[in-house]
Coordinates of C-alpha atoms and ligand atoms in Angstrom, one line a residue:
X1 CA 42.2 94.3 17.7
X2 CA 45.5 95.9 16.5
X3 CA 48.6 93.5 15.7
X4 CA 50.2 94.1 19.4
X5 CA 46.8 93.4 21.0
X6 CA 46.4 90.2 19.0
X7 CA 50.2 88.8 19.3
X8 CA 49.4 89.5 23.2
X9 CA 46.3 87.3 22.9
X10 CA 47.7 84.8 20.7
X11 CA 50.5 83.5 22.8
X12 CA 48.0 83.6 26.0
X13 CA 45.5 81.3 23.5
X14 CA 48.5 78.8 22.5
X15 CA 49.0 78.3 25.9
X16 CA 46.2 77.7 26.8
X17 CA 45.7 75.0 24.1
X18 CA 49.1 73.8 25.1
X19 CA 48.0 73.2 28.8
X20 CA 44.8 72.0 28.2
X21 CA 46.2 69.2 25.6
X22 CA 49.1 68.2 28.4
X23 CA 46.3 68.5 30.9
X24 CA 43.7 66.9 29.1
X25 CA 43.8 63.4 31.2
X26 CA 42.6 65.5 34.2
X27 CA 39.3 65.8 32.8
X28 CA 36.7 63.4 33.0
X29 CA 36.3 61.9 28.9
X30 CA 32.5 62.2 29.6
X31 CA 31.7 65.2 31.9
X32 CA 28.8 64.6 34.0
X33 CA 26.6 67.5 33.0
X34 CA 22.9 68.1 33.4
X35 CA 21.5 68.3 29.4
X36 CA 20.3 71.9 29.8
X37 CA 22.2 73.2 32.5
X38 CA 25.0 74.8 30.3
X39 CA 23.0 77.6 28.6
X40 CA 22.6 79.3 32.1
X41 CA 25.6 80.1 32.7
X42 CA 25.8 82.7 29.9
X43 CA 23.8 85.8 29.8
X44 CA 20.7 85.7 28.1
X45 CA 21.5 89.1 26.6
X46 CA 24.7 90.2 24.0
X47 CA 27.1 92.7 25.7
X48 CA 26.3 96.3 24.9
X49 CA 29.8 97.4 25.4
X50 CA 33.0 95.7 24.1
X51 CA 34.9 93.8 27.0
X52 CA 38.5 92.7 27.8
X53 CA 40.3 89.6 25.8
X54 CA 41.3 88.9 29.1
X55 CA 38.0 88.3 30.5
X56 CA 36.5 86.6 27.8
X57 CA 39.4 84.4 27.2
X58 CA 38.9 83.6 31.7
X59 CA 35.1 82.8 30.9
X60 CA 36.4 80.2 28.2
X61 CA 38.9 78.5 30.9
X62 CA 36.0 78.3 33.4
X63 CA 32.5 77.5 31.3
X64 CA 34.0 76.3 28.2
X65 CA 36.9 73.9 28.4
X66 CA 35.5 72.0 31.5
X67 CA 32.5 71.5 29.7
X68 CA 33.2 69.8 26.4
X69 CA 32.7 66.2 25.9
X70 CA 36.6 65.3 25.9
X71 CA 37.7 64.1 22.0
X72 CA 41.5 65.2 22.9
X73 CA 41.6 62.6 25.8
X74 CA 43.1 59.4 25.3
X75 CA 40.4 57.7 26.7
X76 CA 38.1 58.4 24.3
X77 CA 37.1 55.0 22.7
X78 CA 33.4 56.0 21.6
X79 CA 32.5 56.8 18.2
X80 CA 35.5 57.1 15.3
X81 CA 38.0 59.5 17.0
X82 CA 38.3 63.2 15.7
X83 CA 41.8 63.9 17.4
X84 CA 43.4 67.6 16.2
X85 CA 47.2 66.9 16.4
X86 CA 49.4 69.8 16.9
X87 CA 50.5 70.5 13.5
X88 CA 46.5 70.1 12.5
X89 CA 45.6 72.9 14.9
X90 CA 48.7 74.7 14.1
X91 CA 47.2 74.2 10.4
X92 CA 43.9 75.9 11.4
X93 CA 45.4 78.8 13.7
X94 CA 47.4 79.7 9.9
X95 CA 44.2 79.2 7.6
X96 CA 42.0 81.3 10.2
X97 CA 44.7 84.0 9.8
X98 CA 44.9 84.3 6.5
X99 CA 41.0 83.9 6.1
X100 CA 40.7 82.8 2.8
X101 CA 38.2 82.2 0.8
X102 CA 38.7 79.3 -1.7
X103 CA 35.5 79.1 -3.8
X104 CA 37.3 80.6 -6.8
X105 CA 40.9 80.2 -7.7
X106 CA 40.9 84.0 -7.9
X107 CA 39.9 84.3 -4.4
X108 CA 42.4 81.7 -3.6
X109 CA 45.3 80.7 -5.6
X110 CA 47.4 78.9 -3.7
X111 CA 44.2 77.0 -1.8
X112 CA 43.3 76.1 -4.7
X113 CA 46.6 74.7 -6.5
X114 CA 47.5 73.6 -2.7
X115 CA 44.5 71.8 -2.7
X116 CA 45.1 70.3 -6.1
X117 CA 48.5 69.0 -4.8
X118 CA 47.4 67.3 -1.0
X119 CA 44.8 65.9 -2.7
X120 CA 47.9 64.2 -5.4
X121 CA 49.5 63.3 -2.0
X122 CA 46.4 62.0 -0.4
X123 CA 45.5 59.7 -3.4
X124 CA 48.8 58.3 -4.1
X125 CA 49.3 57.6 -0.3
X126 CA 46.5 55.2 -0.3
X127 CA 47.9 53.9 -3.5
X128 CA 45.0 55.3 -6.3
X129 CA 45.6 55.1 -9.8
X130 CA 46.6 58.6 -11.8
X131 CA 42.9 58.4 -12.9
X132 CA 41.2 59.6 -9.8
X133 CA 41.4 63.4 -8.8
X134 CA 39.4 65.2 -6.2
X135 CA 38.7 67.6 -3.3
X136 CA 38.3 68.6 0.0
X137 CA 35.0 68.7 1.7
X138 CA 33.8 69.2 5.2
X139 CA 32.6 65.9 6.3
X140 CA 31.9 62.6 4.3
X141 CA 28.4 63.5 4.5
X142 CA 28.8 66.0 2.1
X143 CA 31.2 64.0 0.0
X144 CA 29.1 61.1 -0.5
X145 CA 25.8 63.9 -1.3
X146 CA 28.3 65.8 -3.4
X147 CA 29.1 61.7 -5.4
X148 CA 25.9 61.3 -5.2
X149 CA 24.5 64.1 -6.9
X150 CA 27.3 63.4 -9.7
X151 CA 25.5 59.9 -9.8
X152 CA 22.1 60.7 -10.3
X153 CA 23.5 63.8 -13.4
X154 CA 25.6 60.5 -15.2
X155 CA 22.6 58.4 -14.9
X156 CA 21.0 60.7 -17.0
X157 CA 18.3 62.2 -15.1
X158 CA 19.5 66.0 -15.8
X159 CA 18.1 66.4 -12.3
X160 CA 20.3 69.4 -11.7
X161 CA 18.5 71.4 -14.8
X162 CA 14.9 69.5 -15.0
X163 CA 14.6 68.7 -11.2
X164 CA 13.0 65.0 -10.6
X165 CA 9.5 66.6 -9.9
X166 CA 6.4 66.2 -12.0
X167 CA 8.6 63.4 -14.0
X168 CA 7.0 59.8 -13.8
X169 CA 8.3 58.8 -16.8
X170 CA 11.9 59.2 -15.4
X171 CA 11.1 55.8 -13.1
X172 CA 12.0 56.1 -9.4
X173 CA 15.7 56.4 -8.8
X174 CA 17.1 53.2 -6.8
X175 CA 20.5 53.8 -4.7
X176 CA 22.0 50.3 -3.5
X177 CA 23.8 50.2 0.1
X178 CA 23.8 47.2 2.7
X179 CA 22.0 47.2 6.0
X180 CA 25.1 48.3 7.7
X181 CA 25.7 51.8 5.3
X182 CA 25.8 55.1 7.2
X183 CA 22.7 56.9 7.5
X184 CA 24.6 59.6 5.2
X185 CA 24.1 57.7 2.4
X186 CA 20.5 57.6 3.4
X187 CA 20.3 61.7 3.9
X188 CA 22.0 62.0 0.5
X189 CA 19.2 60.5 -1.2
X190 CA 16.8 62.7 1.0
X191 CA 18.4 65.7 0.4
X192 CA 19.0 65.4 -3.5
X193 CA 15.5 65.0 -3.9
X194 CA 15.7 60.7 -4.7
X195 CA 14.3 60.4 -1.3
X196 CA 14.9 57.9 1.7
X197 CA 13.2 54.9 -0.1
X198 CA 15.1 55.4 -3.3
X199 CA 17.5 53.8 -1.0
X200 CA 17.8 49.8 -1.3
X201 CA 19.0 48.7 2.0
X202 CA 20.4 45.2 0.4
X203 CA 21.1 42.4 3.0
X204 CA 24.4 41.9 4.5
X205 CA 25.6 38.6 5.5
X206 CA 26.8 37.6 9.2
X207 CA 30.0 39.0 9.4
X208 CA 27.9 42.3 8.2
X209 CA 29.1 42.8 4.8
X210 CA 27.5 43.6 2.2
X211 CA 26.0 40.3 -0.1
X212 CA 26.6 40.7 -3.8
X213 CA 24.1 38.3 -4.7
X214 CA 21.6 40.1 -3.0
X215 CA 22.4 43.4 -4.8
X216 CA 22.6 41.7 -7.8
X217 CA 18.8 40.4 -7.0
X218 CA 17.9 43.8 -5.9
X219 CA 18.7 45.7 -9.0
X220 CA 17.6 42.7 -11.4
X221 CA 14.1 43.1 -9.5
X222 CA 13.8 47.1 -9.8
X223 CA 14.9 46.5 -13.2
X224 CA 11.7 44.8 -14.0
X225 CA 9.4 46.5 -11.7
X226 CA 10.3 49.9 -14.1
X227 CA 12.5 51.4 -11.5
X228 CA 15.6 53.2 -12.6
X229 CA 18.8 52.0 -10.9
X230 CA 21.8 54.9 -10.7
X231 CA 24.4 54.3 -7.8
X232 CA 25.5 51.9 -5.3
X233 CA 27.4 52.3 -2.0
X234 CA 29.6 50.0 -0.8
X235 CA 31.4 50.6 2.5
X236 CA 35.5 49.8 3.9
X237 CA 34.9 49.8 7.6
X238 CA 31.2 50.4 8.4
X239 CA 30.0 52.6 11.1
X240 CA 28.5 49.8 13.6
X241 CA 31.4 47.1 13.3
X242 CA 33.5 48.3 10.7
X243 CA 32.7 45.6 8.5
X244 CA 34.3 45.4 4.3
X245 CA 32.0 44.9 1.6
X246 CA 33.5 42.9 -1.1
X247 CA 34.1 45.8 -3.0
X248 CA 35.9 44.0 -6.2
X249 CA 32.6 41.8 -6.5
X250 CA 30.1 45.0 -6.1
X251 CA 32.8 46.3 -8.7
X252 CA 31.7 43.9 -11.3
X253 CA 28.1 44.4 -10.7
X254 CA 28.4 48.3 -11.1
X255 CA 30.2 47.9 -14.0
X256 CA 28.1 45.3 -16.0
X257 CA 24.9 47.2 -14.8
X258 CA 26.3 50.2 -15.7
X259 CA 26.0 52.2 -12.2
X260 CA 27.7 55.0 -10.2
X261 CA 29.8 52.8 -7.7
X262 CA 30.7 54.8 -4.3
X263 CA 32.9 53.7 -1.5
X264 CA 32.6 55.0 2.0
X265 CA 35.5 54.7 3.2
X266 CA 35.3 57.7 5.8
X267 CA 37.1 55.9 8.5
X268 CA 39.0 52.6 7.8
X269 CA 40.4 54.8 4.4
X270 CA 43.4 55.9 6.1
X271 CA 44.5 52.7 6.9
X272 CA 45.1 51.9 2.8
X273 CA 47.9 54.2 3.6
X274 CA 49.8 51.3 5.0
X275 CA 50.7 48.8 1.8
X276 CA 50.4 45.8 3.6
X277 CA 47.3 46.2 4.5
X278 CA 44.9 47.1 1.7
X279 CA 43.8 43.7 1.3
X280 CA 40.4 45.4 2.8
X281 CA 40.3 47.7 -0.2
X282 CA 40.9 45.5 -3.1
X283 CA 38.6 46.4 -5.9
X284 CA 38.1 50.4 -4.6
X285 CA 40.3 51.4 -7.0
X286 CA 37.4 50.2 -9.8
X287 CA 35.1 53.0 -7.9
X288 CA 33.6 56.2 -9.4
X289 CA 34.2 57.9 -6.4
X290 CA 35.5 57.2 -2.9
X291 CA 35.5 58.9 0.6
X292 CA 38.0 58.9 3.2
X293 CA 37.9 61.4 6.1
X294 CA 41.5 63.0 7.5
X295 CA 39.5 63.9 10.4
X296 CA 38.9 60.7 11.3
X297 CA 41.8 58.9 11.5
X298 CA 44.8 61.2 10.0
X299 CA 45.0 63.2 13.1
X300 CA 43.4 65.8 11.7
X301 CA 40.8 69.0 13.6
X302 CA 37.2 68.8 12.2
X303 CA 36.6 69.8 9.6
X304 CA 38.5 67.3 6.6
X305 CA 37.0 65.0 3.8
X306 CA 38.8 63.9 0.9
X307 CA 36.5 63.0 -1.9
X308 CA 38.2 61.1 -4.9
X309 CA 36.7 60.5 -8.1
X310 CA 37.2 59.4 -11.5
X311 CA 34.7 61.5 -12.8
X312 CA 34.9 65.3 -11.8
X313 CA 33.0 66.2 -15.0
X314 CA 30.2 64.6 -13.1
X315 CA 30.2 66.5 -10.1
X316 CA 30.8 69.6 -12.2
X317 CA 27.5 68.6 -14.3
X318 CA 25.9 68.2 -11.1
X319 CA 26.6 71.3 -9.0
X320 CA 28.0 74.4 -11.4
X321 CA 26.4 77.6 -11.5
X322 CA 28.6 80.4 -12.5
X323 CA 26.4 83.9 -12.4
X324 CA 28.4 86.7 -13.7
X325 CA 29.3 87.7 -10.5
X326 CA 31.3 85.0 -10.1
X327 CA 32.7 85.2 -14.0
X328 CA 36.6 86.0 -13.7
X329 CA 39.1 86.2 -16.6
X330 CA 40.9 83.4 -15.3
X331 CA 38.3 81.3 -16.3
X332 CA 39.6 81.4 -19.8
X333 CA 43.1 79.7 -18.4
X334 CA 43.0 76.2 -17.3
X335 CA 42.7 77.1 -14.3
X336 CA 40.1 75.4 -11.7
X337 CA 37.3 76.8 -9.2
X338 CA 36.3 73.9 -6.8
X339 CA 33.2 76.1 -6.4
X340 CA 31.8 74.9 -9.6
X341 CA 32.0 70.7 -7.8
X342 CA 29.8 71.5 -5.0
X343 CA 26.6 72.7 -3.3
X344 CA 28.0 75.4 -1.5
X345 CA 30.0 78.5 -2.8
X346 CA 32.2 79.6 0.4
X347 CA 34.9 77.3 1.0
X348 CA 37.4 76.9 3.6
X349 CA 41.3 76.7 2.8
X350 CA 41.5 72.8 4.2
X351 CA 44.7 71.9 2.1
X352 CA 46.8 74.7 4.4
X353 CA 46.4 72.0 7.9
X354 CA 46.5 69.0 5.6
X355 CA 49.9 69.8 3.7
X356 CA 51.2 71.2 7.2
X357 CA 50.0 67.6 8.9
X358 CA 51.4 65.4 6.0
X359 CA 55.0 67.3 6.2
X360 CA 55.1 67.0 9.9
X361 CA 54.1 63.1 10.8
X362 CA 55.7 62.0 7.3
X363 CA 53.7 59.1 5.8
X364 CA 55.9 56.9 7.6
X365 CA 54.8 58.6 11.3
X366 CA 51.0 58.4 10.4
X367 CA 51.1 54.5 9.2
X368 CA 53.1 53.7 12.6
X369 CA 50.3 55.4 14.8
X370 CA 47.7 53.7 12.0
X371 CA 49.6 50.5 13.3
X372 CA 49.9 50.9 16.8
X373 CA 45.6 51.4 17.2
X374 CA 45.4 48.6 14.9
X375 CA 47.9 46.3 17.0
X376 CA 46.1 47.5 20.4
X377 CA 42.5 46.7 19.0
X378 CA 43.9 42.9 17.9
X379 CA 45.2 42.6 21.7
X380 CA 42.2 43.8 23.2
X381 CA 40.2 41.2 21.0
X382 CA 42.6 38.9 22.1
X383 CA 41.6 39.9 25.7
X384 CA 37.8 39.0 24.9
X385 CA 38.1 35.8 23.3
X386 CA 40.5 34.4 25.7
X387 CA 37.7 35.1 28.7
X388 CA 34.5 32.9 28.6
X389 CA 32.5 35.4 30.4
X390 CA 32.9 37.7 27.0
X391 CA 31.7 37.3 24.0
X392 CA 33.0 39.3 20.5
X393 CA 30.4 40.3 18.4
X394 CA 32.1 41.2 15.1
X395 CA 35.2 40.8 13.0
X396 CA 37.8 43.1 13.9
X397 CA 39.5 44.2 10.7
X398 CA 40.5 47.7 11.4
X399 CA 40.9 49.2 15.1
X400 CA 37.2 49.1 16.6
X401 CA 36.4 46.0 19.0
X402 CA 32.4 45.5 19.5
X403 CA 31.8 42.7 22.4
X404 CA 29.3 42.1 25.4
X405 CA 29.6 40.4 28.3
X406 CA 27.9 37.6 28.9
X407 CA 26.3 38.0 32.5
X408 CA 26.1 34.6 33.9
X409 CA 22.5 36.1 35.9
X410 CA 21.3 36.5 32.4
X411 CA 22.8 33.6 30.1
X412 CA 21.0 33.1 26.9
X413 CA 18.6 36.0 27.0
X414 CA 18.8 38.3 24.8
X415 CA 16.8 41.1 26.4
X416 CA 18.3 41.0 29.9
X417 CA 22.0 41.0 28.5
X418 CA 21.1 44.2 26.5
X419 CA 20.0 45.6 29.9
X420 CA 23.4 44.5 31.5
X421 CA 25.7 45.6 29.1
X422 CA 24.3 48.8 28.5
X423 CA 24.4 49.3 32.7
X424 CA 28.1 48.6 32.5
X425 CA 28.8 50.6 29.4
X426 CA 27.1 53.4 31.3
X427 CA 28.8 52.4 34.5
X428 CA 32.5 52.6 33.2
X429 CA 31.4 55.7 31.3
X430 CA 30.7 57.5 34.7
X431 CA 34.3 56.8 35.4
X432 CA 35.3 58.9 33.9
X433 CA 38.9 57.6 32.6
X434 CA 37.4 56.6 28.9
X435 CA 34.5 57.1 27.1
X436 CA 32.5 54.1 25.2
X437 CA 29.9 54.0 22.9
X438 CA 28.0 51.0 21.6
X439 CA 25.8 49.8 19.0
X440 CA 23.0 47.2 18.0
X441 CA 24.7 43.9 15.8
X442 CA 22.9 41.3 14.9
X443 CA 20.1 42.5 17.2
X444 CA 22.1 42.6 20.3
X445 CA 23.6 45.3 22.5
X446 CA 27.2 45.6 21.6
X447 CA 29.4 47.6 23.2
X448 CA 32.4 48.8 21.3
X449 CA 35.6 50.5 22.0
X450 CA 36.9 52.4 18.9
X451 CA 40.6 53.2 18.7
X452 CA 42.2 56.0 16.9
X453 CA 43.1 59.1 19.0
X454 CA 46.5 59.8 18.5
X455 CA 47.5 60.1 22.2
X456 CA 45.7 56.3 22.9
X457 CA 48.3 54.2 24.6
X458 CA 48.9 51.0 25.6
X459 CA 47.7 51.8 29.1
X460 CA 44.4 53.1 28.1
X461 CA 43.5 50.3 26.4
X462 CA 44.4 48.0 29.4
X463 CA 42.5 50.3 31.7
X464 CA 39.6 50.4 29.6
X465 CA 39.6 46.1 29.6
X466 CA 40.1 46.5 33.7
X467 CA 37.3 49.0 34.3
X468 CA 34.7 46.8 32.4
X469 CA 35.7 43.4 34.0
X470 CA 35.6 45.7 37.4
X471 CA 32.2 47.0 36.8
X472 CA 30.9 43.7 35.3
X473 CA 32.0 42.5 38.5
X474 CA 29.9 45.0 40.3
X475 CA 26.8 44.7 38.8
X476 CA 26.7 40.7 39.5
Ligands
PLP1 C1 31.3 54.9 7.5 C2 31.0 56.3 7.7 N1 30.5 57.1 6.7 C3 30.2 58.4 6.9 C4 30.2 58.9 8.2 C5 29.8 60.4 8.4 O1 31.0 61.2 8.6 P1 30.9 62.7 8.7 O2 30.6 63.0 10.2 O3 32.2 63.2 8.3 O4 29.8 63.2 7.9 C6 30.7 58.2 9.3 C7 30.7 58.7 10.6 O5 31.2 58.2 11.5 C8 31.0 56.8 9.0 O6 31.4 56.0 10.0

């Protein structure tokens, strides 16, 4: 594709981006598509011959656009939102361009120093001590593997060199996380080799945060039954309800037991950009290490982790291999290759979208959208406690509001009110006009409506609260 050819192309993809983003409410959040009935509709075979931008760029319009679940669209309340803002996608159109690779700071300089510098901005945006320093990762999955990893190499199990294989004498690795943690933490410890039941799910308490006396309990008991202790995960905004675990008490435990402490803080992180309100995160700054995903709730495309730590010689111990393929001269200058803090080699320039984002919104822009999802989540709340026939199933301390309604058919059983809320979940999800996912708290069926895409307003939210008391209504 010469230069012309691509310019060509170009403008025709940005406007199509452009429509489909000012179109986007046309679209059903949750297309109602048959699982399986997508692969069809592309050939089975690759094309032999090459064939026209134009054509292809038609066939996305028709079979792909229509038929993705709808994370743009402002009714999409289910899950944590992923919204790519302009400048973000503007951010990745520039990075694919200049195709960089930024394993080694040869490769890359300036994603490399870039990176060095958004993560600075990051960090002192949610107000972080000097102390920590970082990187970008793809997804908090692989941040809190990648912390981790740097856990179980400070704990002093040389796992990286020795392996954990064939070593009884080593005792079996215990990771601490409450009930309520994300199954990441729990794939960290599969994949690094600890395995799942080196993870000690501790009890949380009923507002689903984590119980430091239990922990304390935990680790005093693996202590005496010859285990071995090395990490603990304590979560700012859990996954289900978006609980806080007391991280300054799980501090103090981590620090006289002498263990990695981790916070997850992949979504409700972003909110410690607003001053006023890190109450949340008091203590995090004590943490080893500390995840917050941009991707969640900074308005920025897939794919965007920030993983802080206090302790990059630990991730370097952990995950740095340099063959001589990989030697370069610079390594004799202080300079750094983010390679050497990771599993993987290839890396993507994510600083390019991030510094682009940052610069565009201002901090000031991205706390007063921060604001505005928390402000709508409090009023929607609001909504639910004020009406008897609702009932609010978890604090709301960040912008996620899980509830059910109480069915008047089914009062007082458990089972049958699962059933009914679930049917009305799925009924106002067949609308089409938001999107709604749910959870299990406390043993019951919650639904929950999460709030962070950028282009969320006021009306949604109020059209989200009508459609369910309308379909309640329906189903009796
Ligand atoms: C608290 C928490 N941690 C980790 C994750 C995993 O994030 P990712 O998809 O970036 O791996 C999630 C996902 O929603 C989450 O809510």
């Amino acid at each position: 594709m010469d230069p012309e050819a691509f310019r060509t192309a170009g403008h025709d993809v940005v406007d199509r981006i452009a429509d489909y983003l000012q179109t986007v409410e046309r679209h059903a959040v949750l297309p109602s598509i048959e699982p399986g009935s997508l692969a069809a509709l592309f050939p089975t075979e690759p094309p032999e011959d090459p064939e026209s931008i134009a054509a292809i760029l038609d066939d996305y319009s028709r079979l792909v656009e229509p038929n993705v679940t709808h994370w743009q669209h402002p009714g999409f309340l289910a899950y944590f939102a992923t919204t790519a803002s302009g400048p973000g996608i503007l951010g990745e159109m520039l990075t694919a361009g200049i195709g960089s690779n930024a394993m080694l700071w040869r490769t890359s300089p300036v994603a490399t120093e870039l990176e060095g510098v958004v993560v600075g901005w990051l960090r002192r945006a949610l107000g972080l001590p000097d102390a920590f320093d970082g990187l970008l990762t793809d997804t908090a999955s692989t941040s809190s593997l990648i912390a981790l990893g740097a856990a179980r190499e400070a704990g002093g199990l040389e796992a990286s060199r020795l392996g954990l294989a064939g070593r009884p004498t080593l005792g079996r690795p215990r990771v601490y996380a409450s009930t309520e943690a994300h199954s990441s933490v729990e794939k960290a410890c599969m994949t690094l080799g600890l395995g799942r039941e080196s993870l000690v799910r501790v009890a949380a308490d009923a507002e689903f945060a984590l119980r430091p006396e239990a922990l304390a309990e935990a680790i005093g008991a693996d202590r005496g039954a010859g285990h071995r202790p090395i990490a603990i995960v304590a979560t700012v905004g859990t996954t289900s309800s978006t609980s806080v675990d007391p991280v300054a008490a799980i501090a103090d435990i981590a620090e006289r037991e002498v263990l990695w402490l981790h916070v997850d803080a992949a979504y409700a992180g972003a909110v410690a950009i607003i001053p006023e309100r890190r109450g949340p995160f008091e203590g995090w700054e004590r943490a080893d290490s500390i995840v917050v995903n941009p991707h969640k709730w900074l308005f920025t495309p897939l794919d965007a982790s920030l993983l802080l730590t206090r302790r990059m010689d630990s991730l370097r111990d952990a995950f740095s291999l340099v063959p001589e393929y990989l030697r370069t001269l610079d390594r004799e200058t202080p300079v750094r290759d983010y390679n050497e803090f990771t599993p993987q080699l290839g890396r993507r320039f994510r600083a390019l979208k991030l510094w682009i984002l940052l610069r565009w919104f201002g901090l000031e822009g991205l706390r007063r959208r921060i604001e505005r999802h928390i402000e709508l989540a409090a009023q929607l709340a609001g909504w639910i406690d004020a009406d008897t026939a609702w009932q609010r199933l978890a604090p709301v301390p960040f912008s996620t509001v899980c509830f059910r309604h109480l069915s008047p058919g089914a009062a007082g059983e458990d089972a049958r009110l699962d059933a009914h809320n679930a049917a009305l979940m799925e009924a106002v999800n067949r609308t089409g006009e938001v999107f709604l996912s749910h959870t299990r708290l406390a043993d019951r069926f919650a639904i929950r409506v999460a709030i962070g895409n950028l282009r969320t307003e006021p009306r949604h939210v109020e059209r989200a609260w009508e459609l369910l008391r309308q379909e309640a209504a329906a189903l009796g």
